[in-house]
Tab-separated table of C-alpha atoms in Angstrom:
chain	number	residue	atom	x	y	z
A	1	MET	CA	139.749	181.940	-107.937
A	2	ALA	CA	142.894	183.449	-109.402
A	3	LEU	CA	146.024	181.954	-107.822
A	4	THR	CA	147.277	185.410	-106.750
A	5	ASP	CA	143.999	186.070	-104.906
A	6	LYS	CA	144.814	183.222	-102.534
A	7	PRO	CA	146.742	183.735	-99.276
A	8	VAL	CA	150.560	183.619	-99.505
A	9	THR	CA	150.568	180.434	-97.364
A	10	THR	CA	148.008	178.732	-99.663
A	11	PHE	CA	150.115	179.693	-102.689
A	12	LEU	CA	153.112	178.020	-101.003
A	13	ASP	CA	151.063	174.936	-100.042
A	14	GLU	CA	149.881	174.458	-103.629
A	15	LEU	CA	153.447	175.055	-104.904
A	16	ALA	CA	154.880	172.430	-102.540
A	17	SER	CA	152.197	169.828	-103.482
A	18	ASP	CA	152.429	167.325	-106.333
A	19	ALA	CA	149.889	169.348	-108.320
A	20	PRO	CA	151.679	170.323	-111.575
A	21	ALA	CA	150.709	174.012	-111.305
A	22	PRO	CA	151.808	176.397	-109.824
A	23	GLY	CA	155.437	175.468	-110.498
A	24	GLY	CA	158.719	177.120	-111.385
A	25	GLY	CA	157.159	179.335	-114.049
A	26	SER	CA	154.707	180.882	-111.571
A	27	VAL	CA	157.539	181.420	-109.121
A	28	ALA	CA	159.521	183.207	-111.828
A	29	ALA	CA	156.621	185.609	-112.433
A	30	LEU	CA	156.081	186.137	-108.715
A	31	SER	CA	159.782	186.806	-108.164
A	32	GLY	CA	159.693	189.442	-110.898
A	33	ALA	CA	156.558	191.000	-109.372
A	34	LEU	CA	158.329	191.116	-105.966
A	35	GLY	CA	161.234	192.950	-107.617
A	36	ALA	CA	158.872	195.395	-109.296
A	37	ALA	CA	157.017	195.989	-106.029
A	38	LEU	CA	160.323	196.744	-104.229
A	39	VAL	CA	161.216	199.346	-106.910
A	40	SER	CA	157.787	200.842	-106.338
A	41	MET	CA	158.410	200.902	-102.585
A	42	VAL	CA	161.716	202.750	-103.004
A	43	CYS	CA	159.973	205.282	-105.258
A	44	ASN	CA	156.994	205.658	-102.912
A	45	LEU	CA	159.436	206.395	-100.051
A	46	THR	CA	160.992	209.127	-102.223
A	47	VAL	CA	157.921	210.906	-103.690
A	48	GLY	CA	157.460	214.260	-102.021
A	49	LYS	CA	160.408	213.774	-99.621
A	50	LYS	CA	162.656	216.640	-98.553
A	51	GLY	CA	166.131	216.449	-100.087
A	52	TYR	CA	164.783	214.653	-103.163
A	53	GLU	CA	163.220	217.636	-104.921
A	54	ASP	CA	165.478	217.322	-107.986
A	55	VAL	CA	164.598	213.694	-108.736
A	56	GLN	CA	160.818	213.820	-108.412
A	57	GLY	CA	160.246	213.609	-112.191
A	58	ASP	CA	162.614	210.616	-112.545
A	59	ILE	CA	161.096	208.858	-109.541
A	60	ASN	CA	157.568	209.291	-110.785
A	61	ASP	CA	158.646	207.873	-114.140
A	62	LEU	CA	160.349	204.860	-112.526
A	63	LEU	CA	157.260	204.286	-110.360
A	64	ALA	CA	154.886	204.286	-113.378
A	65	GLN	CA	157.176	201.698	-115.045
A	66	SER	CA	157.553	199.473	-112.012
A	67	GLU	CA	153.791	199.450	-111.322
A	68	ALA	CA	153.037	198.555	-114.963
A	69	LEU	CA	155.570	195.732	-114.771
A	70	ARG	CA	154.132	194.444	-111.516
A	71	ARG	CA	150.662	194.210	-113.105
A	72	LYS	CA	152.151	192.576	-116.226
A	73	LEU	CA	153.992	189.945	-114.157
A	74	ILE	CA	150.923	189.050	-112.107
A	75	ASP	CA	148.977	188.605	-115.364
A	76	LEU	CA	151.802	186.398	-116.676
A	77	LEU	CA	151.688	184.307	-113.484
A	78	GLU	CA	148.050	183.472	-114.165
A	79	GLU	CA	148.840	182.913	-117.888
A	80	ASP	CA	151.596	180.454	-116.927
A	81	VAL	CA	149.118	178.358	-114.943
A	82	LYS	CA	146.643	178.459	-117.910
A	83	ALA	CA	149.423	177.442	-120.319
A	84	TYR	CA	150.218	174.446	-118.179
A	85	THR	CA	146.533	173.494	-118.044
A	86	GLY	CA	146.355	173.816	-121.837
A	87	TYR	CA	149.218	171.381	-122.195
A	88	SER	CA	147.638	168.935	-119.739
A	89	VAL	CA	144.321	169.019	-121.695
A	90	ALA	CA	146.171	168.318	-124.938
A	91	ALA	CA	148.143	165.446	-123.364
A	92	LYS	CA	144.881	163.813	-122.223
A	93	MET	CA	143.364	163.801	-125.721
A	94	PRO	CA	142.386	160.351	-127.090
A	95	ARG	CA	145.070	158.438	-128.930
A	96	GLY	CA	143.181	155.358	-130.147
A	97	THR	CA	143.434	155.843	-133.941
A	98	ASP	CA	146.335	157.220	-135.987
A	99	GLU	CA	144.243	160.292	-136.749
A	100	GLU	CA	143.659	160.852	-133.012
A	101	LYS	CA	147.336	160.394	-132.302
A	102	ALA	CA	148.259	163.009	-134.933
A	103	GLU	CA	145.610	165.424	-133.600
A	104	ARG	CA	146.924	164.988	-130.022
A	105	LYS	CA	150.505	165.483	-131.083
A	106	LYS	CA	149.575	168.685	-132.975
A	107	ALA	CA	147.644	170.049	-129.994
A	108	MET	CA	150.500	169.240	-127.611
A	109	GLN	CA	153.014	171.012	-129.841
A	110	ALA	CA	150.773	174.058	-130.053
A	111	ALA	CA	150.311	174.072	-126.268
A	112	LEU	CA	154.101	173.794	-125.772
A	113	LYS	CA	154.607	176.893	-127.891
A	114	VAL	CA	152.292	178.856	-125.614
A	115	ALA	CA	154.051	177.341	-122.549
A	116	THR	CA	157.378	178.573	-124.018
A	117	ASP	CA	156.228	182.098	-124.921
A	118	VAL	CA	154.723	182.811	-121.478
A	119	PRO	CA	158.035	182.330	-119.554
A	120	LEU	CA	159.811	184.185	-122.389
A	121	ALA	CA	157.483	187.111	-121.701
A	122	ILE	CA	158.251	186.735	-117.973
A	123	ALA	CA	161.991	186.901	-118.814
A	124	GLU	CA	161.456	190.086	-120.871
A	125	ALA	CA	159.496	191.780	-118.071
A	126	ALA	CA	162.136	190.659	-115.520
A	127	VAL	CA	164.895	192.349	-117.578
A	128	LYS	CA	162.792	195.530	-117.648
A	129	VAL	CA	162.513	195.397	-113.843
A	130	MET	CA	166.351	194.948	-113.635
A	131	ASP	CA	166.751	198.106	-115.710
A	132	LEU	CA	164.882	200.120	-113.055
A	133	CYS	CA	167.001	198.932	-110.106
A	134	MET	CA	170.202	200.976	-110.532
A	135	PRO	CA	168.318	204.280	-111.095
A	136	SER	CA	166.125	203.606	-108.071
A	137	ALA	CA	169.229	202.751	-105.971
A	138	GLU	CA	171.002	205.901	-107.113
A	139	LYS	CA	168.107	208.351	-107.025
A	140	GLY	CA	165.722	206.921	-104.443
A	141	ASN	CA	165.530	207.409	-100.702
A	142	LYS	CA	168.912	206.420	-99.308
A	143	TRP	CA	167.259	204.604	-96.358
A	144	ALA	CA	165.697	202.224	-98.873
A	145	VAL	CA	168.852	201.454	-100.901
A	146	SER	CA	168.968	197.860	-99.608
A	147	ASP	CA	165.395	197.334	-100.982
A	148	ALA	CA	166.647	198.385	-104.449
A	149	GLY	CA	169.341	195.733	-104.009
A	150	VAL	CA	166.800	193.073	-103.080
A	151	ALA	CA	164.777	194.150	-106.123
A	152	VAL	CA	167.599	193.340	-108.533
A	153	LEU	CA	168.214	189.965	-106.818
A	154	MET	CA	164.557	189.030	-107.203
A	155	ALA	CA	164.361	190.273	-110.842
A	156	GLU	CA	167.492	188.378	-111.894
A	157	ALA	CA	166.282	185.203	-110.187
A	158	ALA	CA	163.013	185.717	-112.081
A	159	LEU	CA	164.887	186.023	-115.401
A	160	ARG	CA	166.966	182.832	-114.818
A	161	SER	CA	163.944	180.881	-113.496
A	162	ALA	CA	161.928	181.902	-116.576
A	163	ALA	CA	164.870	180.825	-118.732
A	164	LEU	CA	164.788	177.303	-117.265
A	165	ASN	CA	161.098	177.089	-118.085
A	166	VAL	CA	161.666	178.285	-121.635
A	167	LEU	CA	164.480	175.731	-122.123
A	168	ILE	CA	162.556	172.757	-120.750
A	169	ASN	CA	159.749	173.383	-123.237
A	170	LEU	CA	162.048	174.097	-126.208
A	171	GLY	CA	163.484	170.589	-125.563
A	172	SER	CA	160.190	168.996	-126.529
A	173	LEU	CA	159.361	171.208	-129.557
A	174	LYS	CA	159.810	169.878	-133.083
A	175	ASP	CA	159.458	173.205	-135.002
A	176	GLU	CA	163.145	173.989	-135.492
A	177	GLU	CA	162.542	177.530	-136.740
A	178	PHE	CA	160.530	178.358	-133.592
A	179	VAL	CA	163.160	176.728	-131.345
A	180	THR	CA	166.065	178.652	-132.976
A	181	ASP	CA	164.185	181.922	-132.813
A	182	ARG	CA	163.163	181.585	-129.123
A	183	ARG	CA	166.578	180.329	-128.097
A	184	ALA	CA	168.213	183.381	-129.668
A	185	LYS	CA	165.707	185.697	-127.942
A	186	LEU	CA	166.374	184.040	-124.620
A	187	GLU	CA	170.162	184.272	-125.021
A	188	GLY	CA	169.815	187.952	-125.821
A	189	LEU	CA	167.816	188.514	-122.620
A	190	LEU	CA	170.259	186.589	-120.428
A	191	GLU	CA	173.400	188.212	-121.807
A	192	GLY	CA	175.285	190.300	-119.202
A	193	LYS	CA	172.568	190.126	-116.626
A	194	GLY	CA	174.679	188.163	-114.091
A	195	VAL	CA	177.308	190.935	-114.243
A	196	MET	CA	174.564	193.583	-113.988
A	197	ARG	CA	173.184	191.929	-110.870
A	198	ASP	CA	176.665	191.881	-109.244
A	199	GLU	CA	177.310	195.539	-110.152
A	200	ILE	CA	174.048	196.743	-108.603
A	201	TYR	CA	174.521	194.503	-105.564
A	202	ASP	CA	178.067	195.832	-105.009
A	203	TYR	CA	176.850	199.408	-105.445
A	204	VAL	CA	174.175	198.850	-102.808
A	205	VAL	CA	176.675	197.236	-100.385
A	206	SER	CA	178.962	200.244	-100.826
A	207	LYS	CA	176.129	202.474	-99.560
A	208	LEU	CA	175.286	200.418	-96.450
B	1	MET	CA	146.160	189.191	-89.419
B	2	ALA	CA	149.495	187.590	-90.192
B	3	LEU	CA	151.031	189.010	-93.359
B	4	THR	CA	151.305	185.547	-94.953
B	5	ASP	CA	147.577	184.938	-94.444
B	6	LYS	CA	146.842	187.831	-96.772
B	7	PRO	CA	146.333	187.297	-100.535
B	8	VAL	CA	149.505	187.324	-102.696
B	9	THR	CA	148.236	190.531	-104.433
B	10	THR	CA	147.690	192.277	-101.075
B	11	PHE	CA	151.195	191.256	-99.942
B	12	LEU	CA	152.551	192.857	-103.138
B	13	ASP	CA	150.390	195.985	-102.651
B	14	GLU	CA	151.668	196.453	-99.123
B	15	LEU	CA	155.218	195.781	-100.254
B	16	ALA	CA	154.984	198.392	-103.021
B	17	SER	CA	153.508	201.041	-100.640
B	18	ASP	CA	155.482	203.527	-98.581
B	19	ALA	CA	154.629	201.543	-95.426
B	20	PRO	CA	158.013	200.505	-93.939
B	21	ALA	CA	157.020	196.841	-93.540
B	22	PRO	CA	156.950	194.494	-95.346
B	23	GLY	CA	160.263	195.309	-97.046
B	24	GLY	CA	163.346	193.614	-98.383
B	25	GLY	CA	163.722	191.368	-95.254
B	26	SER	CA	160.244	189.898	-95.709
B	27	VAL	CA	160.962	189.320	-99.360
B	28	ALA	CA	164.159	187.503	-98.451
B	29	ALA	CA	162.184	185.134	-96.200
B	30	LEU	CA	159.433	184.630	-98.777
B	31	SER	CA	162.015	183.905	-101.520
B	32	GLY	CA	163.571	181.282	-99.255
B	33	ALA	CA	160.153	179.780	-98.540
B	34	LEU	CA	159.431	179.639	-102.271
B	35	GLY	CA	162.754	177.763	-102.789
B	36	ALA	CA	161.868	175.322	-99.988
B	37	ALA	CA	158.362	174.802	-101.421
B	38	LEU	CA	159.845	173.981	-104.845
B	39	VAL	CA	162.151	171.386	-103.264
B	40	SER	CA	159.067	169.923	-101.595
B	41	MET	CA	157.255	169.889	-104.965
B	42	VAL	CA	160.101	167.964	-106.643
B	43	CYS	CA	160.019	165.467	-103.748
B	44	ASN	CA	156.221	165.141	-103.785
B	45	LEU	CA	156.396	164.400	-107.573
B	46	THR	CA	158.908	161.609	-106.783
B	47	VAL	CA	157.374	159.904	-103.736
B	48	GLY	CA	155.922	156.524	-104.734
B	49	LYS	CA	156.800	157.000	-108.416
B	50	LYS	CA	157.853	154.082	-110.628
B	51	GLY	CA	161.532	154.218	-111.529
B	52	TYR	CA	162.412	156.034	-108.319
B	53	GLU	CA	162.176	153.057	-105.910
B	54	ASP	CA	165.846	153.314	-104.934
B	55	VAL	CA	165.713	156.939	-103.793
B	56	GLN	CA	162.481	156.907	-101.737
B	57	GLY	CA	164.332	157.083	-98.428
B	58	ASP	CA	166.495	160.026	-99.584
B	59	ILE	CA	163.501	161.812	-101.086
B	60	ASN	CA	161.441	161.474	-97.886
B	61	ASP	CA	164.388	162.793	-95.925
B	62	LEU	CA	164.770	165.804	-98.265
B	63	LEU	CA	161.046	166.477	-98.082
B	64	ALA	CA	161.019	166.508	-94.293
B	65	GLN	CA	163.877	169.031	-94.342
B	66	SER	CA	162.366	171.273	-97.018
B	67	GLU	CA	159.013	171.352	-95.224
B	68	ALA	CA	160.654	172.232	-91.896
B	69	LEU	CA	162.626	175.026	-93.611
B	70	ARG	CA	159.497	176.339	-95.328
B	71	ARG	CA	157.704	176.652	-91.933
B	72	LYS	CA	160.815	178.247	-90.430
B	73	LEU	CA	161.095	180.825	-93.172
B	74	ILE	CA	157.391	181.794	-92.953
B	75	ASP	CA	157.887	182.275	-89.172
B	76	LEU	CA	160.948	184.447	-89.889
B	77	LEU	CA	158.951	186.525	-92.357
B	78	GLU	CA	156.527	187.435	-89.610
B	79	GLU	CA	159.417	187.968	-87.126
B	80	ASP	CA	161.039	190.347	-89.586
B	81	VAL	CA	157.905	192.547	-89.662
B	82	LYS	CA	157.779	192.450	-85.807
B	83	ALA	CA	161.464	193.376	-85.590
B	84	TYR	CA	160.895	196.395	-87.811
B	85	THR	CA	157.868	197.439	-85.715
B	86	GLY	CA	160.043	197.098	-82.556
B	87	TYR	CA	162.589	199.436	-84.011
B	88	SER	CA	159.909	201.966	-85.034
B	89	VAL	CA	158.446	201.930	-81.514
B	90	ALA	CA	161.911	202.606	-80.024
B	91	ALA	CA	162.575	205.410	-82.499
B	92	LYS	CA	159.343	207.151	-81.388
B	93	MET	CA	160.294	207.155	-77.675
B	94	PRO	CA	160.428	210.607	-76.094
B	95	ARG	CA	163.690	212.479	-76.261
B	96	GLY	CA	163.009	215.610	-74.178
B	97	THR	CA	165.547	215.066	-71.376
B	98	ASP	CA	169.065	213.631	-71.478
B	99	GLU	CA	167.809	210.592	-69.592
B	100	GLU	CA	164.999	210.060	-72.169
B	101	LYS	CA	167.504	210.436	-74.983
B	102	ALA	CA	169.795	207.787	-73.424
B	103	GLU	CA	166.855	205.417	-72.857
B	104	ARG	CA	165.677	205.863	-76.448
B	105	LYS	CA	169.181	205.254	-77.829
B	106	LYS	CA	169.538	202.112	-75.747
B	107	ALA	CA	166.176	200.791	-76.911
B	108	MET	CA	166.967	201.545	-80.538
B	109	GLN	CA	170.302	199.717	-80.347
B	110	ALA	CA	168.601	196.686	-78.738
B	111	ALA	CA	165.909	196.719	-81.451
B	112	LEU	CA	168.562	196.947	-84.153
B	113	LYS	CA	170.235	193.804	-82.781
B	114	VAL	CA	166.945	191.921	-83.147
B	115	ALA	CA	166.490	193.440	-86.650
B	116	THR	CA	169.974	192.073	-87.524
B	117	ASP	CA	169.583	188.584	-86.108
B	118	VAL	CA	166.281	187.906	-87.912
B	119	PRO	CA	167.710	188.327	-91.438
B	120	LEU	CA	170.826	186.459	-90.301
B	121	ALA	CA	168.524	183.524	-89.364
B	122	ILE	CA	166.854	183.938	-92.785
B	123	ALA	CA	170.284	183.706	-94.422
B	124	GLU	CA	171.083	180.509	-92.420
B	125	ALA	CA	167.812	178.895	-93.471
B	126	ALA	CA	168.345	179.943	-97.110
B	127	VAL	CA	171.748	178.201	-97.130
B	128	LYS	CA	170.041	175.047	-95.778
B	129	VAL	CA	167.498	175.232	-98.654
B	130	MET	CA	170.407	175.606	-101.121
B	131	ASP	CA	171.968	172.421	-99.702
B	132	LEU	CA	168.783	170.476	-100.657
B	133	CYS	CA	168.707	171.640	-104.309
B	134	MET	CA	171.439	169.508	-105.892
B	135	PRO	CA	170.247	166.250	-104.250
B	136	SER	CA	166.680	166.972	-105.331
B	137	ALA	CA	167.833	167.788	-108.887
B	138	GLU	CA	169.910	164.589	-109.041
B	139	LYS	CA	167.493	162.216	-107.320
B	140	GLY	CA	164.068	163.731	-107.891
B	141	ASN	CA	161.602	163.255	-110.776
B	142	LYS	CA	163.455	164.169	-113.970
B	143	TRP	CA	160.369	166.044	-115.270
B	144	ALA	CA	160.718	168.454	-112.338
B	145	VAL	CA	164.451	169.144	-112.639
B	146	SER	CA	163.814	172.745	-113.755
B	147	ASP	CA	161.885	173.303	-110.540
B	148	ALA	CA	164.946	172.216	-108.512
B	149	GLY	CA	166.869	174.834	-110.571
B	150	VAL	CA	164.320	177.564	-109.749
B	151	ALA	CA	164.588	176.477	-106.079
B	152	VAL	CA	168.302	177.224	-105.938
B	153	LEU	CA	167.816	180.608	-107.693
B	154	MET	CA	165.172	181.639	-105.135
B	155	ALA	CA	167.223	180.339	-102.176
B	156	GLU	CA	170.410	182.122	-103.238
B	157	ALA	CA	168.434	185.349	-103.877
B	158	ALA	CA	167.020	184.923	-100.360
B	159	LEU	CA	170.527	184.575	-98.911
B	160	ARG	CA	171.853	187.668	-100.650
B	161	SER	CA	168.713	189.690	-99.862
B	162	ALA	CA	168.957	188.726	-96.181
B	163	ALA	CA	172.646	189.728	-96.307
B	164	LEU	CA	171.770	193.259	-97.439
B	165	ASN	CA	169.325	193.538	-94.516
B	166	VAL	CA	171.966	192.337	-92.040
B	167	LEU	CA	174.541	194.786	-93.425
B	168	ILE	CA	172.207	197.837	-93.334
B	169	ASN	CA	171.474	197.222	-89.640
B	170	LEU	CA	175.115	196.462	-88.727
B	171	GLY	CA	175.941	199.920	-90.152
B	172	SER	CA	173.957	201.606	-87.326
B	173	LEU	CA	175.089	199.393	-84.462
B	174	LYS	CA	177.653	200.664	-81.928
B	175	ASP	CA	178.488	197.363	-80.172
B	176	GLU	CA	181.679	196.478	-82.003
B	177	GLU	CA	181.922	192.963	-80.630
B	178	PHE	CA	178.352	192.215	-81.888
B	179	VAL	CA	179.110	193.778	-85.285
B	180	THR	CA	182.350	191.796	-85.753
B	181	ASP	CA	180.684	188.543	-84.728
B	182	ARG	CA	177.644	188.921	-87.006
B	183	ARG	CA	179.723	190.147	-89.959
B	184	ALA	CA	181.932	187.056	-89.662
B	185	LYS	CA	178.885	184.767	-89.479
B	186	LEU	CA	177.381	186.429	-92.548
B	187	GLU	CA	180.594	186.128	-94.524
B	188	GLY	CA	180.763	182.408	-93.642
B	189	LEU	CA	177.207	181.973	-94.929
B	190	LEU	CA	177.839	183.839	-98.210
B	191	GLU	CA	181.103	182.103	-99.040
B	192	GLY	CA	181.012	180.035	-102.187
B	193	LYS	CA	177.277	180.316	-102.629
B	194	GLY	CA	177.421	182.220	-105.925
B	195	VAL	CA	179.541	179.397	-107.356
B	196	MET	CA	177.127	176.793	-105.857
B	197	ARG	CA	174.176	178.512	-107.522
B	198	ASP	CA	175.925	178.509	-110.920
B	199	GLU	CA	176.923	174.844	-110.580
B	200	ILE	CA	173.383	173.723	-109.833
B	201	TYR	CA	171.923	175.947	-112.532
B	202	ASP	CA	174.404	174.536	-115.106
B	203	TYR	CA	173.612	170.953	-114.000
B	204	VAL	CA	169.889	171.594	-114.435
B	205	VAL	CA	170.406	173.188	-117.903
B	206	SER	CA	172.471	170.166	-118.938
B	207	LYS	CA	169.390	167.952	-118.152
B	208	LEU	CA	166.871	170.052	-120.142
């Protein structure tokens, strides 16, 4: 059964347990999906509403993007669990002979690359959700402006949570070219997003 | 059926829809519960582990607190939905006569007070989750330090999200004494928490 098909309380129980997955990476993806869903909610409360005739095209466009990102982030949540499982399988490979040791090490490094690229993709999707928050706060139903504010808080928490999961895996990777490349990508994604969060939050507060 | 007994994907579908609940308040509570569950996970990965003999008492104490807060936040999630329903019921009361209008207005103001105090309680619980994050990062299993970092990101997002839901309701309340009191309580809860989040995040990054 896919993790996201389980009840919310079961998800939380499994998260709280000492089972290695779901963990912080899955929470990052879920937080991004919650942000995307809130943008969708703001849009759905604006579609066809009186007083919002001029923004219907923009709102439908935002909604299509937020729904695509929500699906993407749910897929990435499941991929994150699989990536962790892949690493665990590699770590349990036999290490009796030198050849086995080398094989295991190689498999673990390959699994760590996957376990790095999944949260990096979560971070990318989270930034895309953040990009939808100001337009939905400005153009969406004014009664839902606080929901656009919550959306940016969840999306930015998703980005930073994903970043921690990228960094923890980069720390164990030996391929320096890969590490340098992914670290640069992550820094590009993080840049200015704390300020962006504060700006959207302050805008929302000014409308309450 | 309680909202948190539904599958994660159903929760997200209902959030994204134009149904008024669940909304940002429920997400605030869920985000806090995710933070609490991650603290529990760090503790559960530390209980009985070799090398962590000296911190077992502290870890068990942290775990008891995080589990109590997780239960509290799930209860508050359900209360937030009920508070919104209460307000909707009041808003739909008849308003034909002056007496009916006055009754409806009174019921709406009473419902808004409940709808303010629920997210305020979410904010209080979120701050308590934040207080557990640094000790769990410092004392917990070092392989789970990134999860303690994700915990503080989720708890702080919960606090700020709850704050937006308090503020939107305070804006419609006429009882000035109530508004002043709750605004002061909220400001007390928010104070210094952005800095606290950054400090714990930076500590976690320094350990990766």
